[in-house]
Amino acid sequence: MNSDDMKILAGRTAADALVKSGMKLGLGTGSTAVHVIGRVGELLACGKLRDVAAFPTSFQSLMDCEKWKIPVFTLNSRELEGGLDLTIDGADEVDGENRCVKGGGGALLIEKLAAYASSSFALVADERKLVKSLGMSFPVPVEIIPEARVQAARALEAFGAEVILRAALRKAGPVITEHGNLILDVRFRESADPVVMEDEINRIPGVVENGFFTRLRPVLYAARGDGTVEVRK
Ligand code: 5RP
């Protein structure tokens, strides 16, 4: 199986196993989460699923929900009241305790809001995302307000990390997030404790959120090249 096939398998398997009628559902962002949204859309269209209220975690996810006619609401709406039953999302890296790094697509702020607002959280990934230590191979995204660019980068470098301002593709200059902010990509040179770093990074002035997700114990649906899916709690 190639990585696209694994993403489809992980996304659809998790949706089939976890999504139930009447749920308030956080729907993640990226090339794996898109298959969760597609499967939820299919199940709604054929009547196997009913009365789902979805909260998309990015503009991309919103457009996918629109395409599949999945009813969407803001987290503050009367339908959701700031809470979700389940969020299913992709990840850039997942360690042995199912802690993860997210934000490769720049949607970490709302992704974290959704995950931390949910009674249960599930990750969908292919086996290439499984790592021993987070943040050393795939950099940890840190969303900052523009005015904090130099100061926050310096503070992050003091953790012994390499820090790069994320550049836009097909636009001159940096990526601007959906909230008008910048992203610093932070690669640790030595293994760092993700639980400590999730809190420490957010203490830096001007940091809005970072891509370590350590306070939840998600269930992981990891697709393997041999066509199997490991469900790891
Ligand atoms: C977006 C994310 C994505 O979930 C993460 O980057 C994984 O994406 P993909 O499934 O395309 O590899 O956090 O902000």
PDB file of N, CA and C in Angstrom, residues 21 70 72 107 187 204 211 218 223 226:
ATOM      1  N   SER A  21     -24.618   8.406  15.223  1.00  0.00           N
ATOM      2  CA  SER A  21     -25.681   9.388  15.011  1.00  0.00           C
ATOM      3  C   SER A  21     -25.842  10.275  16.240  1.00  0.00           C
ATOM      4  N   ILE A  70     -22.296  18.142   5.037  1.00  0.00           N
ATOM      5  CA  ILE A  70     -22.272  17.854   6.475  1.00  0.00           C
ATOM      6  C   ILE A  70     -22.635  19.152   7.205  1.00  0.00           C
ATOM      7  N   VAL A  72     -22.531  22.139   9.515  1.00  0.00           N
ATOM      8  CA  VAL A  72     -21.421  22.691  10.309  1.00  0.00           C
ATOM      9  C   VAL A  72     -21.913  23.812  11.229  1.00  0.00           C
ATOM     10  N   ALA A 107      -3.088  24.546  10.911  1.00  0.00           N
ATOM     11  CA  ALA A 107      -4.401  24.701  11.550  1.00  0.00           C
ATOM     12  C   ALA A 107      -4.366  24.353  13.041  1.00  0.00           C
ATOM     13  N   ARG A 187      12.477  22.815  15.422  1.00  0.00           N
ATOM     14  CA  ARG A 187      13.017  21.450  15.414  1.00  0.00           C
ATOM     15  C   ARG A 187      14.011  21.292  16.568  1.00  0.00           C
ATOM     16  N   ILE A 204       5.792  31.794  26.465  1.00  0.00           N
ATOM     17  CA  ILE A 204       6.569  32.838  25.791  1.00  0.00           C
ATOM     18  C   ILE A 204       5.610  33.936  25.325  1.00  0.00           C
ATOM     19  N   GLY A 211       2.121  23.202  18.640  1.00  0.00           N
ATOM     20  CA  GLY A 211       1.606  21.972  18.042  1.00  0.00           C
ATOM     21  C   GLY A 211       1.836  20.697  18.818  1.00  0.00           C
ATOM     22  N   PRO A 218      -5.419  10.089  23.107  1.00  0.00           N
ATOM     23  CA  PRO A 218      -6.271   9.720  21.976  1.00  0.00           C
ATOM     24  C   PRO A 218      -6.132   8.241  21.625  1.00  0.00           C
ATOM     25  N   ALA A 223      -2.540   3.170   9.926  1.00  0.00           N
ATOM     26  CA  ALA A 223      -2.582   2.230   8.797  1.00  0.00           C
ATOM     27  C   ALA A 223      -1.168   1.773   8.467  1.00  0.00           C
ATOM     28  N   ASP A 226       0.956  -3.049   4.956  1.00  0.00           N
ATOM     29  CA  ASP A 226       0.413  -4.362   4.573  1.00  0.00           C
ATOM     30  C   ASP A 226      -1.117  -4.362   4.529  1.00  0.00           C
TER      31      ASP A 226
END
